[in-house]
Short mmCIF file of C-alpha atoms and ligand atoms in Angstrom, two decimals:
data_model
loop_
_atom_site.label_atom_id
_atom_site.label_comp_id
_atom_site.label_asym_id
_atom_site.label_seq_id
_atom_site.Cartn_x
_atom_site.Cartn_y
_atom_site.Cartn_z
CA MET B 836 16.77 26.35 -23.19
CA THR B 837 12.76 25.26 -22.56
CA ARG B 838 12.00 21.99 -22.06
CA ILE B 839 11.03 19.10 -23.32
CA TYR B 840 8.54 15.93 -22.40
CA ILE B 841 10.08 12.42 -23.07
CA LYS B 842 7.34 11.61 -25.37
CA ASP B 843 8.55 14.42 -27.80
CA LEU B 844 12.19 13.41 -27.88
CA ALA B 845 11.90 11.89 -31.39
CA ASN B 846 10.90 15.38 -32.87
CA HIS B 847 14.19 16.89 -31.88
CA ILE B 848 16.51 14.30 -33.54
CA GLY B 849 19.85 16.01 -34.11
CA GLN B 850 18.94 18.92 -31.61
CA GLU B 851 20.61 20.15 -28.41
CA VAL B 852 17.33 19.90 -25.68
CA THR B 853 16.46 20.19 -22.15
CA ILE B 854 14.78 16.74 -20.75
CA LYS B 855 13.42 17.48 -16.55
CA GLY B 856 12.59 14.72 -15.03
CA TRP B 857 13.56 11.69 -12.08
CA VAL B 858 16.82 9.63 -13.09
CA ASP B 859 15.29 5.83 -13.29
CA ILE B 860 17.97 3.36 -13.80
CA ARG B 861 21.38 3.79 -13.83
CA ARG B 862 24.03 1.55 -15.15
CA ASP B 863 27.98 1.80 -15.20
CA GLN B 864 29.41 0.46 -18.48
CA GLY B 865 33.37 1.24 -18.66
CA LYS B 866 33.87 4.46 -18.85
CA LEU B 867 30.15 5.47 -20.15
CA ILE B 868 27.37 5.59 -17.65
CA PHE B 869 24.18 5.03 -19.36
CA PHE B 870 20.68 6.16 -18.09
CA ASP B 871 17.06 5.81 -18.21
CA PHE B 872 15.69 9.06 -17.28
CA ARG B 873 11.63 9.38 -16.99
CA ASP B 874 9.31 11.75 -16.87
CA VAL B 875 4.83 12.56 -16.80
CA THR B 876 4.94 11.30 -20.24
CA GLY B 877 7.67 8.38 -20.46
CA LYS B 878 11.49 7.24 -20.07
CA VAL B 879 14.68 7.69 -21.98
CA GLN B 880 18.12 6.82 -22.78
CA GLY B 881 20.44 8.46 -21.64
CA VAL B 882 24.42 7.48 -22.08
CA ILE B 883 27.42 10.24 -20.71
CA LEU B 884 30.58 9.92 -23.31
CA PRO B 885 34.42 9.74 -21.63
CA ASN B 886 34.82 13.53 -23.14
CA ALA B 887 31.94 14.92 -21.32
CA LYS B 888 33.36 16.00 -18.60
CA SER B 889 32.23 18.15 -16.91
CA ALA B 890 28.45 15.68 -17.54
CA HIS B 891 30.58 13.15 -16.13
CA GLU B 892 31.34 14.59 -12.67
CA VAL B 893 27.48 15.19 -12.21
CA GLY B 894 26.08 11.91 -13.55
CA SER B 895 28.56 9.74 -11.81
CA LYS B 896 26.87 11.05 -8.34
CA LEU B 897 23.04 10.09 -9.39
CA ARG B 898 21.31 7.80 -8.53
CA PRO B 899 17.29 6.17 -9.51
CA GLU B 900 14.64 9.42 -7.95
CA TRP B 901 16.68 12.02 -8.35
CA VAL B 902 15.78 14.88 -9.90
CA VAL B 903 17.34 16.32 -12.61
CA GLU B 904 17.52 19.28 -15.82
CA VAL B 905 19.53 17.37 -18.70
CA LYS B 906 20.94 19.35 -21.39
CA GLY B 907 21.90 17.09 -24.23
CA LYS B 908 21.59 16.27 -28.06
CA VAL B 909 18.87 13.81 -28.83
CA ASN B 910 20.91 10.82 -31.46
CA GLN B 911 19.16 7.90 -33.54
CA ARG B 912 20.86 5.36 -32.52
CA PRO B 913 22.81 2.73 -34.92
CA GLU B 914 20.26 -0.05 -35.74
CA LYS B 915 22.35 -2.44 -34.28
CA ASN B 916 21.23 -1.51 -30.57
CA ALA B 917 17.55 -0.25 -31.99
CA GLN B 918 14.35 -1.44 -29.68
CA LYS B 919 11.74 -0.11 -32.12
CA GLU B 920 8.83 -2.07 -29.76
CA LYS B 921 9.82 0.32 -26.96
CA GLN B 922 9.18 4.11 -26.37
CA ASN B 923 11.98 6.04 -27.83
CA GLY B 924 14.05 3.09 -28.18
CA THR B 925 15.41 4.22 -31.45
CA ILE B 926 16.83 7.34 -29.79
CA GLU B 927 19.21 8.28 -27.68
CA LEU B 928 20.09 11.58 -25.55
CA GLU B 929 23.37 12.08 -25.74
CA ILE B 930 24.43 14.42 -22.53
CA LEU B 931 26.66 17.64 -22.25
CA GLU B 932 25.25 18.75 -19.18
CA ILE B 933 23.36 17.93 -16.35
CA VAL B 934 21.99 20.58 -13.35
CA ILE B 935 20.94 19.03 -9.95
CA LEU B 936 17.18 19.79 -9.37
CA SER B 937 17.02 17.12 -5.49
CA GLU B 938 18.76 15.13 -3.91
CA ALA B 939 17.04 11.25 -2.62
CA VAL B 940 17.87 9.05 -0.74
CA GLU B 941 18.45 5.56 -1.19
CA THR B 942 15.39 3.67 -2.68
CA PRO B 943 14.35 1.15 -0.74
CA PHE B 944 14.34 -1.60 -3.49
CA GLU B 945 14.59 -0.71 -8.15
CA LEU B 946 10.91 1.67 -8.23
CA GLY B 947 8.49 -1.69 -10.15
CA ILE B 948 8.79 -4.80 -8.77
CA ASP B 949 6.37 -6.73 -7.18
CA VAL B 950 6.14 -6.21 -3.27
CA ASN B 951 3.55 -6.95 -0.80
CA VAL B 952 0.20 -4.55 -0.27
CA ASP B 953 1.27 -3.61 2.91
CA THR B 954 5.28 -2.37 2.18
CA HIS B 955 3.84 -1.10 -1.20
CA LEU B 956 1.14 0.63 1.65
CA ASP B 957 3.26 1.54 3.86
CA LEU B 958 5.96 3.48 0.76
CA LEU B 959 3.12 4.85 -1.61
CA PRO B 960 4.65 8.31 -1.96
CA PHE B 961 7.30 6.30 -3.68
CA THR B 962 5.47 3.57 -5.31
CA LEU B 963 3.43 5.55 -6.93
CA ARG B 964 5.61 6.29 -8.59
CA SER B 965 5.53 2.96 -10.64
CA GLU B 966 4.27 2.69 -14.21
CA LYS B 967 1.73 -0.76 -12.85
CA SER B 968 0.65 1.86 -10.73
CA LYS B 969 0.76 5.00 -12.79
CA ALA B 970 -1.23 3.35 -15.15
CA ILE B 971 -3.98 2.31 -12.28
CA PHE B 972 -4.00 6.36 -11.34
CA LYS B 973 -4.27 7.62 -14.91
CA VAL B 974 -7.33 5.45 -15.44
CA GLN B 975 -9.10 6.12 -12.59
CA ALA B 976 -8.54 9.69 -13.35
CA THR B 977 -10.23 9.03 -16.84
CA ILE B 978 -13.56 6.88 -15.43
CA ALA B 979 -14.22 10.77 -13.82
CA ARG B 980 -13.18 12.83 -16.44
CA ALA B 981 -15.39 11.04 -18.43
CA PHE B 982 -18.31 11.30 -16.36
CA ARG B 983 -18.02 14.82 -15.98
CA GLU B 984 -17.81 15.54 -20.06
CA TYR B 985 -20.99 12.70 -20.63
CA PHE B 986 -23.14 14.11 -17.37
CA GLY B 987 -22.05 18.30 -17.93
CA GLY B 988 -22.55 17.36 -22.09
CA GLU B 989 -26.38 15.66 -20.98
CA GLY B 990 -26.88 19.00 -19.15
CA PHE B 991 -26.12 18.23 -15.90
CA THR B 992 -24.84 21.24 -12.83
CA GLU B 993 -21.83 19.65 -10.72
CA PHE B 994 -22.25 20.87 -7.47
CA GLN B 995 -20.15 20.27 -4.59
CA ALA B 996 -22.13 17.73 -1.96
CA PRO B 997 -20.97 18.70 2.24
CA LYS B 998 -19.20 15.89 3.86
CA LEU B 999 -20.17 16.84 7.68
CA ILE B 1000 -23.49 16.62 7.63
CA GLY B 1001 -26.23 16.23 10.72
CA ASP B 1002 -28.18 13.12 10.00
CA ASP B 1003 -26.82 10.41 8.31
CA ALA B 1004 -28.83 9.27 4.88
CA GLU B 1005 -29.20 6.18 4.23
CA GLY B 1006 -30.47 5.28 7.52
CA GLY B 1007 -27.65 3.19 8.39
CA ALA B 1008 -25.62 2.21 11.59
CA ASN B 1009 -21.83 2.84 9.11
CA SER B 1010 -21.70 6.01 9.64
CA PHE B 1011 -18.80 7.84 11.23
CA ASP B 1012 -19.42 10.25 13.80
CA VAL B 1013 -18.04 13.53 14.52
CA THR B 1014 -18.06 15.22 17.91
CA TYR B 1015 -16.73 18.50 17.85
CA PHE B 1016 -20.23 20.15 17.50
CA LYS B 1017 -22.49 20.67 19.59
CA HIS B 1018 -24.44 18.12 18.50
CA ILE B 1019 -23.22 14.75 16.94
CA ALA B 1020 -22.85 15.45 13.23
CA HIS B 1021 -21.49 12.74 10.51
CA LEU B 1022 -19.46 12.27 7.38
CA ALA B 1023 -21.51 11.57 4.46
CA GLN B 1024 -22.39 8.36 3.63
CA SER B 1025 -22.96 9.95 0.48
CA PRO B 1026 -24.62 12.98 -1.13
CA GLN B 1027 -27.97 11.15 -1.11
CA LEU B 1028 -30.29 14.11 0.47
CA TYR B 1029 -27.76 16.98 -1.45
CA LYS B 1030 -27.99 15.81 -4.83
CA GLN B 1031 -31.90 15.43 -4.69
CA ILE B 1032 -32.65 18.82 -3.15
CA MET B 1033 -30.04 20.69 -6.30
CA VAL B 1034 -32.44 18.27 -8.36
CA GLY B 1035 -34.67 21.11 -7.21
CA VAL B 1036 -32.36 24.15 -8.07
CA PHE B 1037 -30.78 22.40 -11.40
CA GLU B 1038 -33.59 19.54 -12.71
CA ARG B 1039 -30.10 17.65 -12.69
CA VAL B 1040 -27.07 17.40 -11.25
CA PHE B 1041 -23.70 15.08 -11.09
CA ALA B 1042 -21.24 14.82 -7.94
CA ILE B 1043 -17.93 13.49 -7.52
CA GLY B 1044 -16.95 12.83 -4.05
CA ASN B 1045 -15.21 11.42 -1.31
CA VAL B 1046 -17.98 9.73 1.00
CA TYR B 1047 -17.49 7.76 4.21
CA ARG B 1048 -18.36 4.03 5.65
CA ALA B 1049 -17.94 3.04 9.13
CA GLU B 1050 -17.57 -0.55 7.63
CA LYS B 1051 -17.30 -3.01 9.98
CA HIS B 1052 -14.92 -5.40 8.17
CA SER B 1053 -11.93 -5.24 5.91
CA THR B 1054 -12.82 -6.79 3.25
CA THR B 1055 -11.14 -6.84 -0.67
CA ARG B 1056 -14.49 -4.54 -1.82
CA HIS B 1057 -15.49 -1.87 1.28
CA LEU B 1058 -12.93 1.03 1.98
CA ASN B 1059 -13.61 3.72 4.59
CA GLU B 1060 -13.32 6.38 2.13
CA TYR B 1061 -14.10 5.98 -1.18
CA THR B 1062 -15.56 8.25 -4.26
CA SER B 1063 -18.63 8.38 -5.26
CA MET B 1064 -19.92 9.50 -8.91
CA ASP B 1065 -23.35 10.60 -8.00
CA MET B 1066 -26.21 11.90 -10.74
CA GLU B 1067 -29.90 12.57 -10.24
CA MET B 1068 -32.30 13.72 -12.29
CA GLY B 1069 -35.95 15.14 -12.69
CA PHE B 1070 -38.40 15.24 -14.59
CA ILE B 1071 -38.57 11.25 -15.12
CA ASP B 1072 -41.50 8.87 -16.49
CA SER B 1073 -39.75 5.89 -15.01
CA PHE B 1074 -35.83 4.21 -13.57
CA GLU B 1075 -35.78 2.90 -16.80
CA GLU B 1076 -34.32 6.67 -17.38
CA ILE B 1077 -31.52 6.00 -14.44
CA MET B 1078 -30.85 3.37 -16.50
CA ASN B 1079 -30.69 4.09 -19.78
CA ILE B 1080 -28.37 7.41 -18.74
CA GLU B 1081 -25.73 5.76 -17.20
CA ASN B 1082 -25.63 2.72 -20.55
CA GLY B 1083 -24.64 5.97 -21.79
CA TYR B 1084 -22.06 6.67 -19.69
CA LEU B 1085 -20.99 3.36 -19.49
CA VAL B 1086 -20.75 3.23 -23.48
CA TYR B 1087 -18.66 7.08 -23.69
CA LEU B 1088 -16.77 5.43 -21.27
CA SER B 1089 -15.45 2.51 -23.02
CA GLU B 1090 -15.23 4.56 -26.23
CA ILE B 1091 -13.04 6.94 -24.23
CA LEU B 1092 -10.85 4.57 -22.26
CA ASN B 1093 -10.29 3.40 -25.78
CA LYS B 1094 -8.48 6.00 -27.26
CA GLU B 1095 -6.64 6.74 -24.85
CA CYS B 1096 -5.78 4.19 -22.07
CA SER B 1097 -5.88 0.85 -24.14
CA ALA B 1098 -2.05 1.06 -23.33
CA ASP B 1099 -2.13 1.61 -19.79
CA PHE B 1100 -5.13 -1.39 -20.12
CA ALA B 1101 -2.25 -3.30 -22.14
CA LEU B 1102 0.48 -3.12 -19.18
CA LEU B 1103 -1.58 -3.78 -16.45
CA LYS B 1104 -3.29 -7.06 -18.37
CA ALA B 1105 -6.62 -6.09 -18.61
CA SER B 1106 -9.68 -5.58 -21.13
CA ILE B 1107 -11.31 -2.16 -21.85
CA PRO B 1108 -15.54 -4.02 -21.94
CA VAL B 1109 -17.27 -4.03 -24.95
CA VAL B 1110 -20.59 -1.95 -23.33
CA PRO B 1111 -23.08 -3.16 -25.22
CA ALA B 1112 -25.52 -0.68 -26.39
CA LYS B 1113 -27.75 -2.14 -23.82
CA ILE B 1114 -27.13 -3.82 -20.70
CA PRO B 1115 -29.24 -7.09 -19.92
CA ARG B 1116 -31.68 -5.97 -16.75
CA MET B 1117 -33.59 -8.85 -14.63
CA SER B 1118 -35.82 -8.47 -11.56
CA LEU B 1119 -34.42 -9.82 -7.98
CA ARG B 1120 -37.13 -12.74 -8.25
CA ASP B 1121 -36.15 -13.53 -11.45
CA ALA B 1122 -32.24 -13.46 -10.97
CA GLN B 1123 -33.26 -15.70 -7.70
CA VAL B 1124 -35.48 -18.15 -9.45
CA LEU B 1125 -32.56 -18.40 -11.94
CA ILE B 1126 -30.15 -18.82 -9.81
CA THR B 1127 -32.46 -22.20 -8.17
CA LYS B 1128 -33.07 -23.47 -10.86
CA GLU B 1129 -29.31 -23.79 -12.19
CA THR B 1130 -27.68 -24.17 -8.65
CA GLY B 1131 -30.43 -26.36 -6.88
CA LYS B 1132 -30.01 -23.72 -3.79
CA ASP B 1133 -32.68 -21.80 -2.75
CA CYS B 1134 -32.67 -18.30 -2.97
CA THR B 1135 -36.03 -17.04 -3.73
CA LYS B 1136 -36.79 -16.05 -0.14
CA GLU B 1137 -33.88 -13.99 0.18
CA PRO B 1138 -34.68 -10.24 0.54
CA ASP B 1139 -30.73 -9.47 -0.87
CA LEU B 1140 -27.60 -10.52 -3.46
CA GLU B 1141 -25.03 -12.62 -1.29
CA PRO B 1142 -21.43 -11.77 -3.36
CA GLU B 1143 -21.84 -15.04 -4.41
CA HIS B 1144 -25.65 -14.06 -6.26
CA GLU B 1145 -23.57 -11.78 -7.95
CA ARG B 1146 -21.22 -13.57 -9.13
CA TRP B 1147 -22.62 -16.20 -10.36
CA LEU B 1148 -25.11 -13.79 -12.15
CA CYS B 1149 -21.87 -11.92 -13.71
CA THR B 1150 -20.77 -15.24 -15.55
CA TYR B 1151 -24.56 -16.07 -16.46
CA ALA B 1152 -24.88 -12.91 -18.39
CA GLN B 1153 -21.42 -12.76 -19.24
CA GLU B 1154 -21.77 -16.78 -20.99
CA LYS B 1155 -25.36 -16.74 -21.96
CA LEU B 1156 -25.78 -12.48 -22.65
CA GLY B 1157 -22.53 -11.28 -23.83
CA SER B 1158 -22.06 -8.61 -21.34
CA ASP B 1159 -19.66 -8.17 -18.78
CA PHE B 1160 -21.99 -5.56 -16.77
CA ILE B 1161 -25.71 -6.31 -15.79
CA PHE B 1162 -29.24 -4.64 -13.47
CA ILE B 1163 -30.82 -6.32 -11.34
CA THR B 1164 -33.87 -4.84 -10.64
CA ASN B 1165 -36.18 -4.08 -8.32
CA PHE B 1166 -35.42 -5.57 -4.92
CA PRO B 1167 -37.98 -5.57 -1.28
CA THR B 1168 -38.86 -2.13 -0.06
CA ALA B 1169 -37.77 -3.12 3.25
CA LYS B 1170 -33.99 -2.99 2.03
CA ARG B 1171 -34.07 -0.37 0.73
CA PRO B 1172 -33.54 3.60 1.87
CA PHE B 1173 -36.27 5.50 2.49
CA TYR B 1174 -36.19 7.67 0.11
CA THR B 1175 -36.71 4.93 -2.58
CA PHE B 1176 -40.12 5.40 -4.63
CA ARG B 1177 -42.17 1.19 -4.33
CA ASN B 1178 -42.97 0.12 -7.55
CA LYS B 1179 -47.13 0.67 -8.09
CA GLN B 1180 -48.35 -2.48 -8.91
CA ASP B 1181 -46.19 -4.51 -6.21
CA PRO B 1182 -45.01 -1.35 -3.70
CA THR B 1183 -43.41 -4.23 -1.70
CA TYR B 1184 -40.57 -3.41 -4.11
CA THR B 1185 -38.97 -0.57 -5.01
CA ASP B 1186 -37.90 0.76 -8.85
CA GLY B 1187 -34.28 1.20 -7.87
CA PHE B 1188 -31.62 -1.44 -9.42
CA ASP B 1189 -28.29 -2.43 -9.25
CA LEU B 1190 -26.10 -2.95 -11.78
CA LEU B 1191 -23.19 -5.76 -11.51
CA PHE B 1192 -19.74 -5.93 -13.67
CA ARG B 1193 -17.37 -8.90 -12.94
CA GLY B 1194 -18.50 -9.91 -10.59
CA VAL B 1195 -19.11 -6.98 -8.10
CA GLU B 1196 -22.29 -4.71 -7.52
CA ILE B 1197 -20.38 -1.37 -8.86
CA THR B 1198 -24.26 0.86 -8.14
CA THR B 1199 -27.39 1.33 -6.54
CA GLY B 1200 -30.20 4.00 -8.09
CA ALA B 1201 -33.57 4.13 -7.97
CA GLN B 1202 -36.59 6.53 -8.72
CA ARG B 1203 -36.77 8.72 -5.78
CA ILE B 1204 -40.74 9.35 -3.58
CA HIS B 1205 -40.60 12.67 -4.77
CA ASN B 1206 -44.14 13.63 -2.31
CA TYR B 1207 -44.22 15.30 0.76
CA ASN B 1208 -46.45 13.23 2.25
CA ASP B 1209 -45.30 9.93 0.82
CA LEU B 1210 -41.53 10.37 1.73
CA VAL B 1211 -42.46 11.25 5.31
CA ALA B 1212 -44.98 8.39 5.94
CA SER B 1213 -41.79 6.19 4.57
CA MET B 1214 -39.36 7.44 6.77
CA LYS B 1215 -41.99 6.65 10.18
CA GLU B 1216 -42.74 3.19 8.20
CA LYS B 1217 -38.76 2.74 8.48
CA LYS B 1218 -38.67 3.96 12.33
CA LEU B 1219 -37.07 7.38 11.18
CA ASP B 1220 -37.40 10.42 12.86
CA PRO B 1221 -39.04 13.39 10.35
CA GLU B 1222 -38.24 15.86 12.46
CA LYS B 1223 -34.85 15.03 11.85
CA PHE B 1224 -35.29 15.72 8.07
CA SER B 1225 -37.44 18.51 7.87
CA TYR B 1226 -34.20 20.23 6.31
CA TYR B 1227 -34.39 17.71 3.58
CA LEU B 1228 -37.95 17.93 3.70
CA GLN B 1229 -38.32 21.55 3.09
CA ALA B 1230 -37.07 20.60 -0.87
CA PHE B 1231 -40.54 18.25 -1.14
CA LYS B 1232 -42.34 20.77 0.94
CA TYR B 1233 -42.21 23.95 -2.02
CA GLY B 1234 -42.96 20.88 -4.96
CA MET B 1235 -39.98 18.58 -6.40
CA PRO B 1236 -40.39 16.50 -10.02
CA PRO B 1237 -40.66 13.09 -10.27
CA HIS B 1238 -36.14 12.48 -9.93
CA GLY B 1239 -34.20 9.52 -9.45
CA GLY B 1240 -30.23 9.04 -9.97
CA PHE B 1241 -27.19 6.79 -8.76
CA GLY B 1242 -24.27 6.27 -7.51
CA LEU B 1243 -21.21 4.48 -8.52
CA GLY B 1244 -18.06 3.55 -6.19
CA LEU B 1245 -14.94 4.70 -8.50
CA GLU B 1246 -12.41 2.78 -7.32
CA ARG B 1247 -14.50 -0.43 -7.52
CA LEU B 1248 -14.93 0.01 -11.24
CA THR B 1249 -11.06 1.27 -11.42
CA ALA B 1250 -10.98 -2.46 -9.94
CA LYS B 1251 -12.80 -4.47 -11.62
CA LEU B 1252 -12.47 -2.85 -15.04
CA LEU B 1253 -8.47 -3.54 -14.90
CA GLY B 1254 -9.35 -7.03 -13.33
CA ILE B 1255 -7.48 -6.16 -9.85
CA ASP B 1256 -8.53 -8.56 -6.40
CA ASN B 1257 -8.89 -5.50 -4.23
CA VAL B 1258 -10.20 -2.81 -4.63
CA LYS B 1259 -7.71 -1.23 -2.19
CA GLU B 1260 -5.61 -1.17 -5.06
CA ALA B 1261 -7.21 1.15 -6.73
CA THR B 1262 -7.38 3.39 -3.75
CA LEU B 1263 -5.31 5.99 -4.20
CA PHE B 1264 -4.22 6.72 -0.73
CA PRO B 1265 -6.58 3.43 0.48
CA ARG B 1266 -8.09 3.89 4.23
CA ASP B 1267 -9.34 0.53 6.39
CA ILE B 1268 -10.11 -0.48 9.72
CA ASN B 1269 -5.33 -0.78 10.48
CA ARG B 1270 -4.79 1.86 8.38
CA ILE B 1271 -4.87 5.56 7.43
CA ASP B 1272 -1.65 5.53 5.67
CA ASN B 1273 0.51 4.34 8.30
CA LEU B 1274 -0.58 1.21 9.47
CA LEU B 1275 -2.52 2.15 12.91
CA SER B 1276 -1.53 -0.65 14.83
CA LYS B 1277 2.35 0.76 15.04
P1 AMO N 1978 -24.69 2.65 -2.02
O1 AMO N 1978 -24.82 3.16 -0.87
O2 AMO N 1978 -25.29 1.48 -2.50
O3 AMO N 1978 -25.75 3.60 -2.06
O4 AMO N 1978 -22.96 2.72 -2.97
C1 AMO N 1978 -23.00 2.97 -4.28
C2 AMO N 1978 -21.78 3.09 -4.84
O5 AMO N 1978 -20.99 2.69 -3.57
C3 AMO N 1978 -19.98 2.50 -4.45
N1 AMO N 1978 -19.44 1.86 -2.16
C4 AMO N 1978 -18.60 1.46 -1.94
N2 AMO N 1978 -17.20 1.45 -2.10
C5 AMO N 1978 -16.04 0.97 -1.33
N3 AMO N 1978 -16.38 0.78 -0.24
C6 AMO N 1978 -17.52 1.10 0.16
N4 AMO N 1978 -17.63 0.69 2.10
C7 AMO N 1978 -18.78 1.32 -0.51
N5 AMO N 1978 -19.95 1.34 -0.07
C8 AMO N 1978 -20.39 1.44 -1.11
C9 AMO N 1978 -20.67 0.79 -4.94
C10 AMO N 1978 -22.17 1.43 -4.38
O6 AMO N 1978 -22.46 0.69 -5.45
N6 AMO N 1978 -26.45 6.94 -2.52
C11 AMO N 1978 -27.45 5.72 -2.66
C12 AMO N 1978 -26.72 5.73 -4.33
C13 AMO N 1978 -28.31 6.17 -4.99
O7 AMO N 1978 -29.27 5.44 -4.43
O8 AMO N 1978 -28.08 6.76 -5.82
C14 AMO N 1978 -25.80 4.91 -2.25
O9 AMO N 1978 -24.92 5.28 -1.65
O10 AMO N 1978 -19.44 1.48 -5.86
#
């Protein structure tokens, strides 16, 4: 008999069907055995009546997480037992036959109960099966899919960026060394150089892939491996276009989340943000003047935003500008990577931006330097050796249009959308200084 998904059972009242899935819970009541069965689409209650001898024999062995194939009759529940607000709350599966597909050892605790983060992470192959985890990672999968759909629809070509690279793109200290090769190689901190090269090929490109950062500290917003959603586009007139297109993606994402994930947001007690058609934009200098004026603490001399400033600006944007998002633009050249385009009026500032959302930076983006000589000069200014970047520089030797792009951290976006404080809980298999699957100290 063909498998029926649990979400569709209500369309089969009075019929015999086969479902496949896991035992979620078992409850014995006298001669009756009740189960909740679970598959990817939801849960349903099943019952073994005393006269179903062979089902009873198998059913009495079952425990949570055993994998089964169950043949049964879909019955309407009597009115007094109906739970209308619950999925399948008005039906029940009268179990006729059970085939065990796989046994499971006794579970360490009931799936879905609150446990501390370390226990949760130690047991991910089990704990990820909980409704809460499934909701988080369904939302995450939807964010990534929406990225593909949106940029695909805007004429962007997806590409796979390499993860093993010669020199680090961001020019920072936080890159991992790989010692296998003749020269020390690195794990990519971002697809930056490759997405720029690919603009020379397809004009508009995007990539979704893992990147690696040897962050020194274990914080609630840093991972050593995260998923970067990157785009890069050619023939722009200004970096405003990059903010516009990211804005467009976020509007599209909120529509998709409302359509497909409202139950997941409700389960996690989170709200889908309303994304303004034009997210407010403020230069770093104006932001610092504002923070100084409102808080009395002078931050106008600082080259960057501190986490507390990011939080302050987000509260301001929400309360005064009616937006959960705010773009902060024109960071100092000294604080931005070598490839960032300089502001024409004041080259000590860049034509780049950060996007802040609910207290945290989720994106960095910018127009890039596209002129070969300017790029080489910028590298030298940053004390980088252009020779080391000669491979990448070919793209500019052979002609590159004005271009720009952004990188959006998937896990940070997921966490902030869902009101999760620690980014690790919005990461499927988080790696940090203390843990790669198991605690490293063990
Ligand atoms: P940046 O280094 O700012 O920019 O990274 C872009 C976005 O990636 C996320 N992110 C992180 N998420 C989790 N753990 C980390 N350690 C971590 N580091 C960064 C954040 C951040 O906003 N090449 C540029 C992008 C560009 O200009 O196109 C870059 O990588 O959400």
